Each structure stands twice: as structure tokens, then as C-alpha cells.
PDB file of C-alpha atoms in Angstrom:
ATOM      1  CA  ASP Q   1       0.030   0.221   0.058  1.00 66.00           C
ATOM      2  CA  THR Q   2       2.622   2.140  -1.038  1.00 70.00           C
ATOM      3  CA  ALA Q   3       1.785   5.518  -1.600  1.00 92.00           C
ATOM      4  CA  VAL Q   4       4.570   7.150  -3.522  1.00 96.00           C
ATOM      5  CA  SER Q   5       6.936   4.456  -5.553  1.00 96.00           C
ATOM      6  CA  GLN Q   6      10.295   4.639  -7.730  1.00 97.00           C
ATOM      7  CA  THR Q   7      12.164   2.888  -9.769  1.00 97.00           C
ATOM      8  CA  PRO Q   8      14.538   1.864  -9.326  1.00 97.00           C
ATOM      9  CA  LYS Q   9      16.022   2.564  -5.726  1.00 96.00           C
ATOM     10  CA  TYR Q  10      19.726   2.596  -6.668  1.00 97.00           C
ATOM     11  CA  LEU Q  11      20.886   3.431 -10.169  1.00 97.00           C
ATOM     12  CA  VAL Q  12      24.533   3.310 -11.128  1.00 97.00           C
ATOM     13  CA  THR Q  13      26.163   3.960 -14.442  1.00 97.00           C
ATOM     14  CA  GLN Q  14      28.419   5.789 -16.860  1.00 97.00           C
ATOM     15  CA  MET Q  15      28.899   8.641 -18.072  1.00 97.00           C
ATOM     16  CA  GLY Q  16      27.311   9.145 -21.593  1.00 97.00           C
ATOM     17  CA  ASN Q  17      24.503   6.645 -20.898  1.00 97.00           C
ATOM     18  CA  ASP Q  18      21.024   7.673 -20.931  1.00 97.00           C
ATOM     19  CA  LYS Q  19      18.155   5.804 -18.048  1.00 97.00           C
ATOM     20  CA  SER Q  20      15.489   6.591 -16.704  1.00 97.00           C
ATOM     21  CA  ILE Q  21      13.314   6.650 -13.379  1.00 98.00           C
ATOM     22  CA  LYS Q  22       9.758   5.952 -12.838  1.00 97.00           C
ATOM     23  CA  CYS Q  23       7.480   6.627 -10.131  1.00 97.00           C
ATOM     24  CA  GLU Q  24       3.683   6.030  -9.196  1.00 97.00           C
ATOM     25  CA  GLN Q  25       1.087   7.169  -6.744  1.00 96.00           C
ATOM     26  CA  ASN Q  26      -1.755   5.384  -5.354  1.00 95.00           C
ATOM     27  CA  LEU Q  27      -2.772   8.907  -3.890  1.00 93.00           C
ATOM     28  CA  GLY Q  28      -5.407  10.109  -6.351  1.00 91.00           C
ATOM     29  CA  HIS Q  29      -3.439  13.404  -6.516  1.00 91.00           C
ATOM     30  CA  ASP Q  30      -3.556  15.300  -9.578  1.00 89.00           C
ATOM     31  CA  THR Q  31      -0.020  16.699  -9.230  1.00 91.00           C
ATOM     32  CA  MET Q  32       3.317  15.004  -9.516  1.00 94.00           C
ATOM     33  CA  TYR Q  33       6.809  16.365  -9.105  1.00 94.00           C
ATOM     34  CA  TRP Q  34      10.636  15.715  -9.608  1.00 96.00           C
ATOM     35  CA  TYR Q  35      13.032  16.826  -6.979  1.00 96.00           C
ATOM     36  CA  LYS Q  36      16.995  16.781  -6.635  1.00 96.00           C
ATOM     37  CA  GLN Q  37      18.476  16.059  -3.678  1.00 96.00           C
ATOM     38  CA  ASP Q  38      22.707  17.176  -3.922  1.00 92.00           C
ATOM     39  CA  SER Q  39      25.091  15.435  -1.407  1.00 89.00           C
ATOM     40  CA  LYS Q  40      25.033  18.235   1.133  1.00 85.00           C
ATOM     41  CA  LYS Q  41      21.364  17.255   1.221  1.00 86.00           C
ATOM     42  CA  PHE Q  42      19.507  20.511  -0.548  1.00 90.00           C
ATOM     43  CA  LEU Q  43      16.845  19.562  -2.045  1.00 93.00           C
ATOM     44  CA  LYS Q  44      15.515  21.601  -5.432  1.00 92.00           C
ATOM     45  CA  ILE Q  45      12.597  21.239  -7.320  1.00 92.00           C
ATOM     46  CA  MET Q  46      12.797  20.301 -11.226  1.00 94.00           C
ATOM     47  CA  PHE Q  47       9.731  19.260 -12.853  1.00 92.00           C
ATOM     48  CA  SER Q  48       5.697  19.789 -11.853  1.00 90.00           C
ATOM     49  CA  TYR Q  49       3.206  18.104 -13.969  1.00 90.00           C
ATOM     50  CA  ASN Q  50      -0.839  18.764 -13.045  1.00 88.00           C
ATOM     51  CA  ASN Q  51      -3.206  16.321 -14.727  1.00 84.00           C
ATOM     52  CA  LYS Q  52      -0.608  15.275 -17.598  1.00 82.00           C
ATOM     53  CA  GLU Q  53       0.180  19.137 -17.766  1.00 87.00           C
ATOM     54  CA  LEU Q  54       3.429  20.384 -17.333  1.00 88.00           C
ATOM     55  CA  ILE Q  55       3.602  23.290 -15.224  1.00 85.00           C
ATOM     56  CA  ILE Q  56       6.820  23.787 -13.321  1.00 83.00           C
ATOM     57  CA  ASN Q  57      10.212  23.492 -15.240  1.00 84.00           C
ATOM     58  CA  GLU Q  58      12.552  25.225 -13.487  1.00 85.00           C
ATOM     59  CA  THR Q  59      16.113  25.946 -15.125  1.00 78.00           C
ATOM     60  CA  VAL Q  60      16.854  21.810 -15.584  1.00 87.00           C
ATOM     61  CA  PRO Q  61      19.370  20.385 -18.568  1.00 90.00           C
ATOM     62  CA  ASN Q  62      17.722  19.487 -21.943  1.00 91.00           C
ATOM     63  CA  ARG Q  63      19.065  15.658 -21.022  1.00 95.00           C
ATOM     64  CA  PHE Q  64      16.392  15.817 -18.543  1.00 95.00           C
ATOM     65  CA  SER Q  65      12.872  15.141 -19.754  1.00 94.00           C
ATOM     66  CA  PRO Q  66       9.511  14.138 -17.704  1.00 94.00           C
ATOM     67  CA  LYS Q  67       6.696  12.509 -18.879  1.00 93.00           C
ATOM     68  CA  SER Q  68       3.123  12.254 -17.754  1.00 93.00           C
ATOM     69  CA  PRO Q  69       1.128   9.191 -19.319  1.00 92.00           C
ATOM     70  CA  ASP Q  70      -1.553   9.687 -16.461  1.00 91.00           C
ATOM     71  CA  LYS Q  71      -1.784  11.177 -13.577  1.00 89.00           C
ATOM     72  CA  ALA Q  72      -0.409   8.959 -11.386  1.00 94.00           C
ATOM     73  CA  HIS Q  73       2.682   8.354 -13.379  1.00 95.00           C
ATOM     74  CA  LEU Q  74       5.478  10.685 -13.818  1.00 96.00           C
ATOM     75  CA  ASN Q  75       8.610   9.464 -14.929  1.00 96.00           C
ATOM     76  CA  LEU Q  76      12.107  10.509 -15.697  1.00 97.00           C
ATOM     77  CA  HIS Q  77      14.254  10.799 -18.128  1.00 97.00           C
ATOM     78  CA  ILE Q  78      17.980  11.680 -18.691  1.00 96.00           C
ATOM     79  CA  ASN Q  79      20.216  11.442 -21.488  1.00 96.00           C
ATOM     80  CA  SER Q  80      23.863  11.336 -21.536  1.00 97.00           C
ATOM     81  CA  LEU Q  81      24.570  11.668 -18.139  1.00 97.00           C
ATOM     82  CA  GLU Q  82      27.279  13.560 -16.518  1.00 96.00           C
ATOM     83  CA  LEU Q  83      28.983  13.625 -12.965  1.00 96.00           C
ATOM     84  CA  GLY Q  84      27.559  16.503 -11.920  1.00 94.00           C
ATOM     85  CA  ASP Q  85      24.251  14.423 -12.482  1.00 96.00           C
ATOM     86  CA  SER Q  86      24.858  12.450  -9.193  1.00 97.00           C
ATOM     87  CA  ALA Q  87      22.142  13.252  -6.585  1.00 97.00           C
ATOM     88  CA  VAL Q  88      19.069  11.147  -5.322  1.00 97.00           C
ATOM     89  CA  TYR Q  89      15.968  11.673  -7.120  1.00 98.00           C
ATOM     90  CA  PHE Q  90      12.686  12.421  -5.324  1.00 97.00           C
ATOM     91  CA  CYS Q  91       9.467  11.775  -7.193  1.00 97.00           C
ATOM     92  CA  ALA Q  92       6.489  13.836  -4.861  1.00 95.00           C
ATOM     93  CA  SER Q  93       2.864  13.896  -5.346  1.00 94.00           C
ATOM     94  CA  SER Q  94       0.030  16.241  -3.853  1.00 90.00           C
ATOM     95  CA  SER Q  95      -3.435  17.514  -4.562  1.00 83.00           C
ATOM     96  CA  SER Q  96      -3.539  20.866  -2.617  1.00 67.00           C
ATOM     97  CA  VAL Q  97      -1.029  23.508  -1.911  1.00 62.00           C
ATOM     98  CA  GLY Q  98       2.106  22.421   0.687  1.00 61.00           C
ATOM     99  CA  GLU Q  99       1.139  19.112   1.595  1.00 84.00           C
ATOM    100  CA  GLN Q 100       3.444  17.287  -0.985  1.00 90.00           C
ATOM    101  CA  PHE Q 101       4.407  13.415  -0.048  1.00 93.00           C
ATOM    102  CA  PHE Q 102       7.358  12.042  -1.749  1.00 95.00           C
ATOM    103  CA  GLY Q 103       8.737   9.130  -2.723  1.00 96.00           C
ATOM    104  CA  PRO Q 104      11.486   6.760  -1.363  1.00 95.00           C
ATOM    105  CA  GLY Q 105      14.190   8.595  -3.690  1.00 97.00           C
ATOM    106  CA  THR Q 106      16.206   7.005  -6.431  1.00 98.00           C
ATOM    107  CA  ARG Q 107      20.197   7.463  -5.460  1.00 97.00           C
ATOM    108  CA  LEU Q 108      21.625   7.586  -8.887  1.00 97.00           C
ATOM    109  CA  THR Q 109      25.438   7.233  -9.061  1.00 97.00           C
ATOM    110  CA  VAL Q 110      27.173   8.531 -12.697  1.00 97.00           C
ATOM    111  CA  LEU Q 111      30.669   7.356 -12.859  1.00 96.00           C
TER     112      LEU Q 111
ATOM    113  CA  GLN K   1      21.165  35.427  -1.213  1.00 71.00           C
ATOM    114  CA  LYS K   2      19.378  32.151  -0.949  1.00 81.00           C
ATOM    115  CA  GLU K   3      15.502  32.455  -0.833  1.00 89.00           C
ATOM    116  CA  VAL K   4      15.008  30.149   2.375  1.00 93.00           C
ATOM    117  CA  GLU K   5      18.395  29.780   4.725  1.00 93.00           C
ATOM    118  CA  GLN K   6      18.451  27.293   6.954  1.00 93.00           C
ATOM    119  CA  ASP K   7      21.604  26.514   9.309  1.00 86.00           C
ATOM    120  CA  PRO K   8      22.762  23.140   8.011  1.00 84.00           C
ATOM    121  CA  GLY K   9      24.112  21.973  11.861  1.00 85.00           C
ATOM    122  CA  PRO K  10      25.058  19.214  12.417  1.00 92.00           C
ATOM    123  CA  LEU K  11      22.965  19.748  16.026  1.00 95.00           C
ATOM    124  CA  SER K  12      23.696  17.459  18.939  1.00 97.00           C
ATOM    125  CA  VAL K  13      21.778  17.965  21.745  1.00 97.00           C
ATOM    126  CA  PRO K  14      20.796  15.063  24.894  1.00 97.00           C
ATOM    127  CA  GLU K  15      18.098  13.220  25.470  1.00 97.00           C
ATOM    128  CA  GLY K  16      14.652  14.806  26.865  1.00 97.00           C
ATOM    129  CA  ALA K  17      16.399  18.687  25.401  1.00 97.00           C
ATOM    130  CA  ILE K  18      14.508  21.097  23.889  1.00 97.00           C
ATOM    131  CA  VAL K  19      15.109  21.688  20.054  1.00 97.00           C
ATOM    132  CA  SER K  20      14.953  25.002  17.997  1.00 96.00           C
ATOM    133  CA  LEU K  21      15.633  24.798  14.186  1.00 97.00           C
ATOM    134  CA  ASN K  22      15.488  27.712  12.743  1.00 96.00           C
ATOM    135  CA  CYS K  23      14.838  29.349   9.161  1.00 96.00           C
ATOM    136  CA  THR K  24      15.175  32.879   7.092  1.00 96.00           C
ATOM    137  CA  TYR K  25      13.197  33.582   4.398  1.00 94.00           C
ATOM    138  CA  SER K  26      13.396  36.580   1.835  1.00 92.00           C
ATOM    139  CA  ASN K  27      10.093  37.073  -0.308  1.00 88.00           C
ATOM    140  CA  SER K  28       7.208  38.342   2.171  1.00 87.00           C
ATOM    141  CA  ALA K  29       4.567  37.222  -0.578  1.00 85.00           C
ATOM    142  CA  PHE K  30       5.216  33.345   0.893  1.00 88.00           C
ATOM    143  CA  GLN K  31       2.316  32.702   2.781  1.00 87.00           C
ATOM    144  CA  TYR K  32       2.653  28.568   3.514  1.00 89.00           C
ATOM    145  CA  PHE K  33       4.895  27.638   5.663  1.00 92.00           C
ATOM    146  CA  MET K  34       5.899  23.759   6.411  1.00 93.00           C
ATOM    147  CA  TRP K  35       8.739  22.068   8.278  1.00 96.00           C
ATOM    148  CA  TYR K  36       9.636  18.083   6.946  1.00 96.00           C
ATOM    149  CA  ARG K  37      11.483  15.610   8.209  1.00 97.00           C
ATOM    150  CA  GLN K  38      13.872  13.228   6.279  1.00 97.00           C
ATOM    151  CA  TYR K  39      15.540  10.275   7.573  1.00 96.00           C
ATOM    152  CA  SER K  40      18.590   8.752   6.491  1.00 93.00           C
ATOM    153  CA  ARG K  41      18.256   7.185   3.047  1.00 92.00           C
ATOM    154  CA  LYS K  42      14.209   7.973   3.200  1.00 94.00           C
ATOM    155  CA  GLY K  43      11.781  10.667   1.257  1.00 95.00           C
ATOM    156  CA  PRO K  44      11.060  13.728   3.709  1.00 95.00           C
ATOM    157  CA  GLU K  45       8.024  13.665   5.099  1.00 94.00           C
ATOM    158  CA  LEU K  46       5.367  16.591   6.463  1.00 93.00           C
ATOM    159  CA  LEU K  47       5.710  17.576  10.072  1.00 95.00           C
ATOM    160  CA  MET K  48       4.006  20.628  10.313  1.00 93.00           C
ATOM    161  CA  TYR K  49       2.425  22.749   8.107  1.00 90.00           C
ATOM    162  CA  THR K  50       1.040  26.146   8.944  1.00 89.00           C
ATOM    163  CA  TYR K  51      -0.798  29.387   6.928  1.00 84.00           C
ATOM    164  CA  SER K  52       0.540  32.742   7.769  1.00 80.00           C
ATOM    165  CA  SER K  53       1.223  33.831  11.104  1.00 83.00           C
ATOM    166  CA  GLY K  54       1.269  31.966  14.690  1.00 87.00           C
ATOM    167  CA  ASN K  55       2.377  29.180  16.158  1.00 91.00           C
ATOM    168  CA  LYS K  56       0.999  25.360  15.672  1.00 93.00           C
ATOM    169  CA  GLU K  57       1.531  22.651  17.857  1.00 95.00           C
ATOM    170  CA  ASP K  58       1.419  18.940  17.242  1.00 94.00           C
ATOM    171  CA  GLY K  59       2.453  16.571  20.332  1.00 96.00           C
ATOM    172  CA  ARG K  60       5.951  17.689  21.048  1.00 97.00           C
ATOM    173  CA  PHE K  61       6.813  19.820  18.236  1.00 97.00           C
ATOM    174  CA  THR K  62       5.781  23.564  17.752  1.00 97.00           C
ATOM    175  CA  ALA K  63       5.486  24.974  14.610  1.00 96.00           C
ATOM    176  CA  GLN K  64       5.937  29.148  14.801  1.00 96.00           C
ATOM    177  CA  VAL K  65       5.699  31.616  11.942  1.00 95.00           C
ATOM    178  CA  ASP K  66       6.737  35.759  12.309  1.00 93.00           C
ATOM    179  CA  LYS K  67       5.954  37.024   8.967  1.00 91.00           C
ATOM    180  CA  SER K  68       6.840  40.514   9.913  1.00 92.00           C
ATOM    181  CA  SER K  69      10.536  39.191  10.699  1.00 93.00           C
ATOM    182  CA  LYS K  70      10.500  36.600   7.668  1.00 93.00           C
ATOM    183  CA  TYR K  71      11.576  34.215  10.634  1.00 94.00           C
ATOM    184  CA  ILE K  72      10.137  30.263  10.844  1.00 96.00           C
ATOM    185  CA  SER K  73      11.053  27.915  13.654  1.00 96.00           C
ATOM    186  CA  LEU K  74      10.222  24.358  15.111  1.00 97.00           C
ATOM    187  CA  PHE K  75      10.697  23.730  18.045  1.00 97.00           C
ATOM    188  CA  ILE K  76      10.771  20.176  19.849  1.00 98.00           C
ATOM    189  CA  ARG K  77      10.841  19.398  23.281  1.00 97.00           C
ATOM    190  CA  ASP K  78      11.406  15.956  25.104  1.00 98.00           C
ATOM    191  CA  SER K  79      13.375  15.271  22.095  1.00 97.00           C
ATOM    192  CA  GLN K  80      13.596  11.762  21.711  1.00 97.00           C
ATOM    193  CA  PRO K  81      16.387   9.830  19.775  1.00 97.00           C
ATOM    194  CA  SER K  82      14.223   8.889  17.307  1.00 97.00           C
ATOM    195  CA  ASP K  83      13.616  12.543  16.511  1.00 98.00           C
ATOM    196  CA  SER K  84      17.405  12.373  15.079  1.00 97.00           C
ATOM    197  CA  ALA K  85      17.149  13.440  10.982  1.00 97.00           C
ATOM    198  CA  THR K  86      17.351  16.037   9.000  1.00 96.00           C
ATOM    199  CA  TYR K  87      15.019  18.874   9.276  1.00 97.00           C
ATOM    200  CA  LEU K  88      13.931  20.829   6.467  1.00 96.00           C
ATOM    201  CA  CYS K  89      11.863  24.316   6.285  1.00 96.00           C
ATOM    202  CA  ALA K  90       9.650  25.178   2.666  1.00 94.00           C
ATOM    203  CA  VAL K  91       7.799  28.204   2.137  1.00 92.00           C
ATOM    204  CA  HIS K  92       4.773  28.347  -1.129  1.00 84.00           C
ATOM    205  CA  GLY K  93       3.940  31.369  -2.487  1.00 70.00           C
ATOM    206  CA  SER K  94       0.364  32.163  -2.940  1.00 58.00           C
ATOM    207  CA  SER K  95       0.396  30.921  -6.745  1.00 60.00           C
ATOM    208  CA  ASN K  96      -1.162  27.056  -7.099  1.00 58.00           C
ATOM    209  CA  THR K  97       1.711  26.216  -9.068  1.00 64.00           C
ATOM    210  CA  GLY K  98       2.841  23.836  -5.556  1.00 71.00           C
ATOM    211  CA  LYS K  99       5.981  24.722  -6.126  1.00 83.00           C
ATOM    212  CA  LEU K 100       8.146  24.425  -2.784  1.00 88.00           C
ATOM    213  CA  ILE K 101      11.434  26.153  -1.854  1.00 91.00           C
ATOM    214  CA  PHE K 102      13.400  24.366   0.946  1.00 94.00           C
ATOM    215  CA  GLY K 103      16.418  25.420   3.098  1.00 94.00           C
ATOM    216  CA  GLN K 104      19.126  23.530   2.854  1.00 93.00           C
ATOM    217  CA  GLY K 105      17.866  21.207   6.315  1.00 94.00           C
ATOM    218  CA  THR K 106      19.523  20.796   9.666  1.00 95.00           C
ATOM    219  CA  THR K 107      21.419  17.433  10.672  1.00 95.00           C
ATOM    220  CA  LEU K 108      19.938  16.673  14.036  1.00 96.00           C
ATOM    221  CA  GLN K 109      21.113  14.045  16.426  1.00 97.00           C
ATOM    222  CA  VAL K 110      19.494  13.015  19.946  1.00 97.00           C
ATOM    223  CA  LYS K 111      22.484  11.051  22.149  1.00 97.00           C
ATOM    224  CA  PRO K 112      20.053   9.155  25.021  1.00 95.00           C
TER     225      PRO K 112
END
């Protein structure tokens, strides 16, 4: 009965590869988010979708492309991975302002 | 200047101590204020959520917002080892985009 789930939990890959992270929520929320948390625990929003429509697109390299096939799923595809992409990526969802529920995170390591 | 400033610590206290965690923010348009708790290798979980100025209490936790000085606080009474975690403050404006702006997080350790 996990509320927000992400796969994979860990991802280790070489520079230059392309990878995807998947997120699913079973809370019935309309809005989903991707956040990046760096090594200093600083959590920063990347994207947000509301009912499959992109509503927040922060200054993120074009190599990052979110996709929302339906309002319960939000995936993140990353092309040409770089060392600086190493971080923990969190998916979150919400139905109202402020109360966002986070997934367990995907720890990405680029070698 | 970052929009939300938070001392990253670490902060170490003995069990039973009162803990005070603080953040300052720069934009007076922010109206929603949150505290998230994040255990090691886990996702953040919402702890407290307040709108505008004032206090909110939930068990051993009290959130305080002072909009005049752009200062938000979280107090933990009778701290327990299980409170050891990183505490992140977050703010939100009046728009409905859902964009939360987080502080850097304060790492708290409560020693038995």
C-alpha cells in the first residue's frame, strides 16, 4: 500500500548513458513533481505536472525530460548522463498547496 | 542570497532537551510554511504545515511563523533519539503551482 513509489531505488551507470526513473502514486493526487537532492541535502524542484500537463519547468538541462502518461505516473528520462547528475532524485505528489508526499528516492551514481 | 536560509548544523543534543530549529526567508509573498523530516536514506515526510503567522502545536512539536521578521521555527520538546533526522523547512507562495522552496536542512542528533 505504498503511497508514492519509485524505481529503481539505486542506479549506477557510466557517463554518457541514458537512463530512466519511474514514479507512481496511488493517492489519487492531480499533481506530481521531480526533485533533486544534492550531496549537501539541498532539495530543489525540477519539474511539476498537473493532470499530465507540465506546469513547473525549472532551469534544468535539456538532457532531462519528464513524461506523464497519466496522472498517477511521472517518469524522468536523462540523456547523456554527466558526473554532476549524481544525486538522489525524489518524486512527490500532492492534491493541495504545500502537502506534498515524497517517494523513497532514487540514488543515481554516475561513474 | 538564497530564498530560504537554514543552518545545516549538525546539531547534537542530549535526550530530553528542547530543540529549536530555525529558517529565514527573503520573499514576503510566501504564505505557506512547512517543516519536513527526513530520516537517513528516506524521502522527506511532512511534519508541520502552517499558513501565515502564528503557532501550531502537534504533540511534542510546535511550529512558529513570524512573517514580520520572515522567520520560521520548529521546537521539539522532550527530544528522543528517534527524532534524529534532517529537518527541512519549506515555503510556498500564493500561486497554485505547488512549487516548494526548501532550506538546506538541519541535521539533528539526539543522544541517549
